[in-house]
Amino acid sequence: GSAPYDFLRGPQEKSLHLYANKVLIQRDCKDLLPEYLRFVKGVVDTIDLPLNVSREITQSSPVMGKINGILTSEILSFIRNWAEKEPELYKKFYSNFGKMLKIGINTDYKNRDRIIELMRFESSAGKSGEWVSFKEYSARMKPEQKEIYYLAGVNREAIEKNPNLEYFKKNGIEVIFITDPVDVFILPGITEFDKKPVKSAERSDISILPSDLIEKPGDNLSTALVKRFKEILKDKVEDVKISKRLVESPVTLVGSKDSFDPQMEKVLEAMHKEFTRGKRILEINVDHPLMSNLAKIFMADPGSPMIEKCALQLYEGALFTEGTLLPSSDFMKRMVDIMEK
């Protein structure tokens, strides 16, 4: 019905008791199941282990490995049956024990695909509280869609305000929402499902459907403005590009092919103080009214201080949106200065 309050804190959770011919051999025998299934309780009684050997010899017996494999397979089949035939019961189970189950993806490579199929997420195609599996997502992909997309954030509300979701919403492309910190570590390691690449919608190398998303050269004025942004932000970003993914927002930050997601960087930074975030790519929506007005200022005076202030403010605003803006920034001071003018 519910997980123990200290469920994820350590291996103190009781597990299976091992019997041989109804004689207790070992309590809480950790070797009978992989770590990610430690929430399973009960007894295992076998006739394949002799009673007249030491516990150490029993534990190293090849029979133990065989029992482990059989039990793991049976339990995963049992859970899958819940997922397929009793979705409400599975939802309750997954809410309580899903975090532990997902650890098996990176530790049990033999059953990795089976565990991935058991994962559930919210997505842009459903309401809050509605779940989708990779299999269901794959089945309802657009015919010309080549990749499975996901976005990570602290909660659903934050993800829905992410500028990198705008193009997908406009074109009805489903995006998986990642809010569990465990998923932030696991999803980047799932490179494909059903022979379809799994990618963050915040990557610069995603293969969006229509050709109109392929970067096209802007007019001379827009190109010059982008060049000026590069000069201003040269130490802060990897590159500045004209965006074709933005619909309503003036700018967004995306990662290069090998970069970490912002939420992953936040977790790594919390775990390792010496961790340094990588530089991102700033994409600019040159069709946005703000950019049109900045282009006019730039045309009148390429060296205008307002261009520099706005470039920095837009960059830090993008950091603020994804939750990675440092408290030491001049964001508020600069915003008041711009509003005064």
Short mmCIF file of C-alpha atoms in Angstrom, two decimals:
data_model
loop_
_atom_site.label_atom_id
_atom_site.label_comp_id
_atom_site.label_asym_id
_atom_site.label_seq_id
_atom_site.Cartn_x
_atom_site.Cartn_y
_atom_site.Cartn_z
CA GLY A 1 0.00 0.00 0.00
CA SER A 2 2.86 2.41 0.70
CA ALA A 3 6.64 2.40 0.81
CA PRO A 4 8.48 2.65 4.17
CA TYR A 5 9.57 6.20 4.99
CA ASP A 6 13.28 5.22 4.84
CA PHE A 7 12.83 3.05 1.76
CA LEU A 8 15.60 4.62 -0.35
CA ARG A 9 18.08 5.35 2.42
CA GLY A 10 19.92 2.07 2.68
CA PRO A 11 19.98 -1.72 2.46
CA GLN A 12 18.40 -2.23 5.90
CA GLU A 13 15.12 -3.23 4.25
CA LYS A 14 14.25 -6.87 5.02
CA SER A 15 14.19 -9.17 2.03
CA LEU A 16 13.67 -12.89 1.38
CA HIS A 17 14.45 -15.69 3.85
CA LEU A 18 16.22 -18.73 2.38
CA TYR A 19 15.18 -22.27 3.36
CA ALA A 20 16.48 -25.64 2.15
CA ASN A 21 14.07 -28.51 2.63
CA LYS A 22 12.08 -26.33 5.06
CA VAL A 23 15.15 -25.66 7.22
CA LEU A 24 16.16 -21.99 7.60
CA ILE A 25 19.54 -21.32 6.00
CA GLN A 26 19.65 -17.50 6.09
CA ARG A 27 17.42 -14.58 7.00
CA ASP A 28 17.28 -11.55 4.70
CA CYS A 29 19.27 -13.30 1.99
CA LYS A 30 20.37 -10.45 -0.29
CA ASP A 31 21.71 -12.81 -2.95
CA LEU A 32 18.27 -14.10 -3.89
CA LEU A 33 17.19 -10.88 -5.64
CA PRO A 34 18.86 -7.87 -7.27
CA GLU A 35 18.97 -4.69 -5.21
CA TYR A 36 16.22 -2.96 -7.19
CA LEU A 37 13.69 -5.64 -6.15
CA ARG A 38 14.46 -5.49 -2.44
CA PHE A 39 10.88 -4.42 -1.66
CA VAL A 40 9.76 -8.03 -2.30
CA LYS A 41 9.10 -10.03 0.90
CA GLY A 42 8.68 -13.73 1.54
CA VAL A 43 10.49 -17.05 1.77
CA VAL A 44 12.29 -19.23 -0.74
CA ASP A 45 12.38 -22.96 -0.06
CA THR A 46 14.54 -25.10 -2.33
CA ILE A 47 15.50 -28.75 -2.51
CA ASP A 48 18.56 -27.90 -4.62
CA LEU A 49 20.79 -26.77 -1.74
CA PRO A 50 22.38 -29.27 0.67
CA LEU A 51 21.97 -28.70 4.41
CA ASN A 52 25.40 -29.99 5.47
CA VAL A 53 27.48 -27.10 4.08
CA SER A 54 28.48 -23.72 5.50
CA ARG A 55 26.52 -20.59 4.75
CA GLU A 56 29.48 -19.20 2.76
CA ILE A 57 29.53 -22.23 0.45
CA THR A 58 25.75 -22.04 0.07
CA GLN A 59 25.93 -18.38 -0.95
CA SER A 60 28.59 -19.07 -3.58
CA SER A 61 26.68 -22.01 -5.05
CA PRO A 62 25.70 -21.65 -8.74
CA VAL A 63 22.21 -22.65 -7.64
CA MET A 64 21.86 -19.24 -5.96
CA GLY A 65 22.49 -17.45 -9.24
CA LYS A 66 19.94 -19.63 -10.98
CA ILE A 67 17.32 -18.97 -8.28
CA ASN A 68 18.03 -15.22 -8.52
CA GLY A 69 17.48 -15.26 -12.29
CA ILE A 70 14.23 -17.25 -12.07
CA LEU A 71 12.80 -15.10 -9.26
CA THR A 72 13.69 -11.85 -11.02
CA SER A 73 12.06 -12.98 -14.26
CA GLU A 74 8.91 -14.18 -12.46
CA ILE A 75 8.54 -10.96 -10.44
CA LEU A 76 9.00 -8.73 -13.50
CA SER A 77 6.38 -10.79 -15.35
CA PHE A 78 4.03 -10.44 -12.38
CA ILE A 79 4.52 -6.65 -12.32
CA ARG A 80 4.04 -6.41 -16.09
CA ASN A 81 0.77 -8.28 -15.73
CA TRP A 82 -0.37 -5.62 -13.24
CA ALA A 83 0.67 -2.87 -15.65
CA GLU A 84 -1.30 -4.37 -18.53
CA LYS A 85 -4.41 -5.71 -16.78
CA GLU A 86 -4.78 -3.63 -13.59
CA PRO A 87 -3.48 -0.14 -14.45
CA GLU A 88 -4.86 1.55 -11.32
CA LEU A 89 -3.23 -1.02 -9.05
CA TYR A 90 0.01 -0.68 -11.02
CA LYS A 91 -0.15 3.10 -10.76
CA LYS A 92 -0.31 2.81 -6.96
CA PHE A 93 2.57 0.33 -6.94
CA TYR A 94 4.68 2.43 -9.32
CA SER A 95 4.10 5.61 -7.30
CA ASN A 96 5.48 3.86 -4.22
CA PHE A 97 8.21 1.63 -5.59
CA GLY A 98 8.98 2.95 -9.09
CA LYS A 99 12.08 4.83 -7.95
CA MET A 100 13.70 1.61 -6.79
CA LEU A 101 12.51 -0.41 -9.79
CA LYS A 102 14.10 2.07 -12.23
CA ILE A 103 17.53 1.60 -10.66
CA GLY A 104 17.56 -1.81 -12.34
CA ILE A 105 17.84 -0.15 -15.76
CA ASN A 106 21.48 0.70 -15.08
CA THR A 107 22.31 -2.39 -13.00
CA ASP A 108 20.47 -5.34 -14.57
CA TYR A 109 21.34 -5.29 -18.26
CA LYS A 110 19.76 -8.69 -18.87
CA ASN A 111 16.32 -7.34 -17.91
CA ARG A 112 16.94 -3.72 -18.91
CA ASP A 113 14.39 -3.66 -21.75
CA ARG A 114 11.71 -5.25 -19.59
CA ILE A 115 12.16 -2.60 -16.89
CA ILE A 116 12.14 0.24 -19.45
CA GLU A 117 8.74 -1.00 -20.65
CA LEU A 118 7.47 -0.69 -17.06
CA MET A 119 8.40 3.01 -16.80
CA ARG A 120 5.56 5.56 -16.78
CA PHE A 121 5.51 9.32 -17.33
CA GLU A 122 3.21 12.26 -17.75
CA SER A 123 3.34 13.90 -21.17
CA SER A 124 2.16 16.90 -23.15
CA ALA A 125 -0.60 14.72 -24.68
CA GLY A 126 -2.29 13.98 -21.35
CA LYS A 127 -3.56 15.78 -18.30
CA SER A 128 -1.82 15.92 -14.94
CA GLY A 129 -1.92 12.46 -13.36
CA GLU A 130 -2.30 10.62 -16.68
CA TRP A 131 0.56 8.30 -17.52
CA VAL A 132 2.11 7.06 -20.74
CA SER A 133 4.64 4.31 -21.38
CA PHE A 134 7.34 4.33 -24.05
CA LYS A 135 5.34 1.68 -25.91
CA GLU A 136 2.19 3.82 -25.96
CA TYR A 137 4.17 6.92 -26.98
CA SER A 138 5.84 5.00 -29.82
CA ALA A 139 2.49 3.66 -31.08
CA ARG A 140 0.96 7.14 -31.43
CA MET A 141 3.95 8.96 -32.93
CA LYS A 142 3.32 10.90 -36.11
CA PRO A 143 4.12 8.83 -39.24
CA GLU A 144 7.04 11.06 -40.18
CA GLN A 145 8.35 11.46 -36.59
CA LYS A 146 11.75 9.80 -36.11
CA GLU A 147 12.55 10.44 -32.45
CA ILE A 148 11.02 10.18 -28.97
CA TYR A 149 11.27 13.51 -27.11
CA TYR A 150 11.35 14.36 -23.42
CA LEU A 151 11.76 17.49 -21.28
CA ALA A 152 12.96 17.59 -17.67
CA GLY A 153 11.90 20.05 -14.98
CA VAL A 154 11.13 20.42 -11.29
CA ASN A 155 7.41 19.94 -11.94
CA ARG A 156 4.86 19.79 -14.76
CA GLU A 157 4.00 23.49 -14.52
CA ALA A 158 7.65 24.48 -15.01
CA ILE A 159 8.04 22.17 -18.01
CA GLU A 160 4.91 23.55 -19.69
CA LYS A 161 6.44 27.05 -19.50
CA ASN A 162 9.72 25.91 -21.06
CA PRO A 163 10.26 27.77 -24.38
CA ASN A 164 11.68 24.59 -25.89
CA LEU A 165 8.21 23.04 -25.73
CA GLU A 166 6.59 25.73 -27.92
CA TYR A 167 7.26 24.18 -31.32
CA PHE A 168 6.12 20.73 -30.17
CA LYS A 169 2.86 22.12 -28.77
CA LYS A 170 2.18 24.09 -31.95
CA ASN A 171 2.67 21.01 -34.14
CA GLY A 172 1.01 18.47 -31.85
CA ILE A 173 4.18 16.47 -31.19
CA GLU A 174 4.01 14.60 -27.88
CA VAL A 175 6.79 15.23 -25.35
CA ILE A 176 7.40 13.10 -22.26
CA PHE A 177 7.65 15.12 -19.02
CA ILE A 178 10.43 14.17 -16.61
CA THR A 179 9.99 15.40 -13.03
CA ASP A 180 11.48 12.54 -10.99
CA PRO A 181 15.19 13.21 -10.13
CA VAL A 182 15.86 9.49 -10.68
CA ASP A 183 14.64 9.83 -14.29
CA VAL A 184 17.01 12.74 -14.85
CA PHE A 185 19.87 10.27 -14.44
CA ILE A 186 18.24 7.35 -16.24
CA LEU A 187 16.71 8.91 -19.39
CA PRO A 188 20.01 10.12 -20.92
CA GLY A 189 21.18 6.49 -20.75
CA ILE A 190 18.18 5.21 -22.71
CA THR A 191 19.40 6.05 -26.19
CA GLU A 192 16.55 4.36 -28.05
CA PHE A 193 13.26 2.48 -27.71
CA ASP A 194 11.63 0.42 -30.44
CA LYS A 195 14.54 1.45 -32.71
CA LYS A 196 13.66 5.12 -32.23
CA PRO A 197 16.23 7.50 -30.68
CA VAL A 198 15.23 9.00 -27.31
CA LYS A 199 16.30 12.65 -27.10
CA SER A 200 15.85 15.69 -24.92
CA ALA A 201 13.81 18.41 -26.62
CA GLU A 202 16.46 20.83 -25.32
CA ARG A 203 19.14 19.46 -27.65
CA SER A 204 20.30 21.41 -30.66
CA ASP A 205 20.59 18.25 -32.81
CA ILE A 206 16.99 17.01 -32.68
CA SER A 207 15.41 15.96 -35.97
CA ILE A 208 12.09 17.80 -35.93
CA LEU A 209 9.59 16.82 -38.58
CA PRO A 210 9.13 19.66 -41.09
CA SER A 211 12.02 21.13 -42.99
CA ASP A 212 11.05 24.63 -41.84
CA LEU A 213 12.79 23.89 -38.53
CA ILE A 214 16.14 23.55 -40.24
CA GLU A 215 18.13 26.66 -39.48
CA LYS A 216 17.86 29.20 -42.28
CA PRO A 217 19.81 32.41 -42.69
CA GLY A 218 17.97 35.51 -41.46
CA ASP A 219 18.07 38.86 -43.20
CA ASN A 220 21.26 40.90 -43.02
CA LEU A 221 20.06 42.94 -40.04
CA SER A 222 19.09 39.84 -38.01
CA THR A 223 22.38 38.18 -38.85
CA ALA A 224 24.28 41.29 -37.73
CA LEU A 225 22.31 41.38 -34.47
CA VAL A 226 23.11 37.73 -33.80
CA LYS A 227 26.79 38.48 -34.42
CA ARG A 228 26.61 41.33 -31.89
CA PHE A 229 24.99 38.98 -29.33
CA LYS A 230 27.89 36.55 -29.88
CA GLU A 231 30.39 39.30 -29.14
CA ILE A 232 28.59 40.27 -25.93
CA LEU A 233 28.04 36.72 -24.66
CA LYS A 234 31.25 35.16 -25.98
CA ASP A 235 32.41 34.00 -22.51
CA LYS A 236 28.99 32.76 -21.42
CA VAL A 237 27.64 30.66 -24.30
CA GLU A 238 28.97 28.13 -26.79
CA ASP A 239 27.22 29.84 -29.70
CA VAL A 240 24.33 32.14 -30.69
CA LYS A 241 22.03 31.04 -33.51
CA ILE A 242 18.81 32.03 -35.24
CA SER A 243 16.09 29.70 -33.92
CA LYS A 244 13.33 27.97 -35.84
CA ARG A 245 11.91 26.14 -32.82
CA LEU A 246 10.66 29.21 -30.92
CA VAL A 247 7.08 30.40 -31.40
CA GLU A 248 6.30 32.90 -28.62
CA SER A 249 9.54 33.39 -26.66
CA PRO A 250 12.37 35.70 -27.81
CA VAL A 251 15.23 33.36 -26.78
CA THR A 252 15.96 29.92 -25.40
CA LEU A 253 18.99 27.91 -24.32
CA VAL A 254 19.69 24.49 -25.83
CA GLY A 255 22.45 21.98 -25.32
CA SER A 256 24.93 20.61 -27.80
CA LYS A 257 24.97 16.94 -28.77
CA ASP A 258 27.11 15.81 -25.82
CA SER A 259 25.91 18.22 -23.13
CA PHE A 260 23.98 17.41 -19.95
CA ASP A 261 20.38 18.48 -19.44
CA PRO A 262 20.03 21.54 -17.13
CA GLN A 263 18.26 19.44 -14.46
CA MET A 264 21.06 16.86 -14.58
CA GLU A 265 23.62 19.65 -14.14
CA LYS A 266 21.74 20.94 -11.10
CA VAL A 267 21.82 17.50 -9.48
CA LEU A 268 25.51 16.99 -10.31
CA GLU A 269 26.32 20.44 -8.95
CA ALA A 270 24.54 19.60 -5.68
CA MET A 271 26.47 16.32 -5.42
CA HIS A 272 29.88 17.65 -6.45
CA LYS A 273 30.81 21.22 -5.56
CA GLU A 274 33.68 21.15 -8.04
CA PHE A 275 31.31 20.36 -10.95
CA THR A 276 31.26 23.08 -13.61
CA ARG A 277 28.25 23.57 -15.87
CA GLY A 278 28.86 23.43 -19.59
CA LYS A 279 28.17 26.33 -21.93
CA ARG A 280 24.86 26.29 -23.79
CA ILE A 281 23.72 27.53 -27.22
CA LEU A 282 21.48 30.62 -27.20
CA GLU A 283 18.83 30.50 -29.91
CA ILE A 284 17.16 33.77 -30.92
CA ASN A 285 13.66 34.20 -32.33
CA VAL A 286 14.31 36.98 -34.87
CA ASP A 287 10.57 37.21 -35.61
CA HIS A 288 9.78 38.29 -32.04
CA PRO A 289 8.75 41.99 -31.67
CA LEU A 290 11.46 42.50 -29.05
CA MET A 291 14.13 41.39 -31.49
CA SER A 292 12.66 43.59 -34.22
CA ASN A 293 12.90 46.60 -31.89
CA LEU A 294 16.45 45.70 -30.86
CA ALA A 295 17.36 45.42 -34.54
CA LYS A 296 16.12 49.01 -35.07
CA ILE A 297 18.22 50.25 -32.16
CA PHE A 298 21.19 48.33 -33.56
CA MET A 299 20.66 49.83 -37.01
CA ALA A 300 20.66 53.35 -35.55
CA ASP A 301 23.61 52.74 -33.21
CA PRO A 302 25.48 49.39 -33.35
CA GLY A 303 27.37 50.32 -30.18
CA SER A 304 24.28 51.20 -28.10
CA PRO A 305 24.63 50.15 -24.43
CA MET A 306 20.99 49.03 -24.56
CA ILE A 307 21.93 46.18 -26.94
CA GLU A 308 24.46 44.83 -24.44
CA LYS A 309 22.07 45.16 -21.49
CA CYS A 310 19.26 43.41 -23.34
CA ALA A 311 21.53 40.61 -24.58
CA LEU A 312 22.70 39.90 -21.03
CA GLN A 313 19.16 40.19 -19.67
CA LEU A 314 17.73 37.80 -22.26
CA TYR A 315 20.51 35.29 -21.60
CA GLU A 316 20.05 35.43 -17.83
CA GLY A 317 16.26 35.36 -18.30
CA ALA A 318 16.68 32.06 -20.15
CA LEU A 319 18.78 30.77 -17.23
CA PHE A 320 16.06 31.93 -14.82
CA THR A 321 13.39 30.09 -16.82
CA GLU A 322 15.27 26.78 -16.61
CA GLY A 323 16.12 27.36 -12.93
CA THR A 324 19.90 27.68 -13.25
CA LEU A 325 20.39 31.43 -12.72
CA LEU A 326 22.95 32.06 -9.97
CA PRO A 327 21.91 34.37 -7.08
CA SER A 328 25.04 36.45 -7.68
CA SER A 329 23.83 37.71 -11.08
CA ASP A 330 22.87 41.34 -11.80
CA PHE A 331 19.55 40.21 -13.27
CA MET A 332 17.25 42.32 -11.04
CA LYS A 333 19.47 45.43 -11.09
CA ARG A 334 19.76 45.30 -14.87
CA MET A 335 16.02 44.73 -15.27
CA VAL A 336 15.22 47.88 -13.23
CA ASP A 337 17.76 49.81 -15.30
CA ILE A 338 16.14 48.68 -18.58
CA MET A 339 12.63 49.45 -17.26
CA GLU A 340 13.74 52.96 -16.26
CA LYS A 341 14.93 53.66 -19.78
#
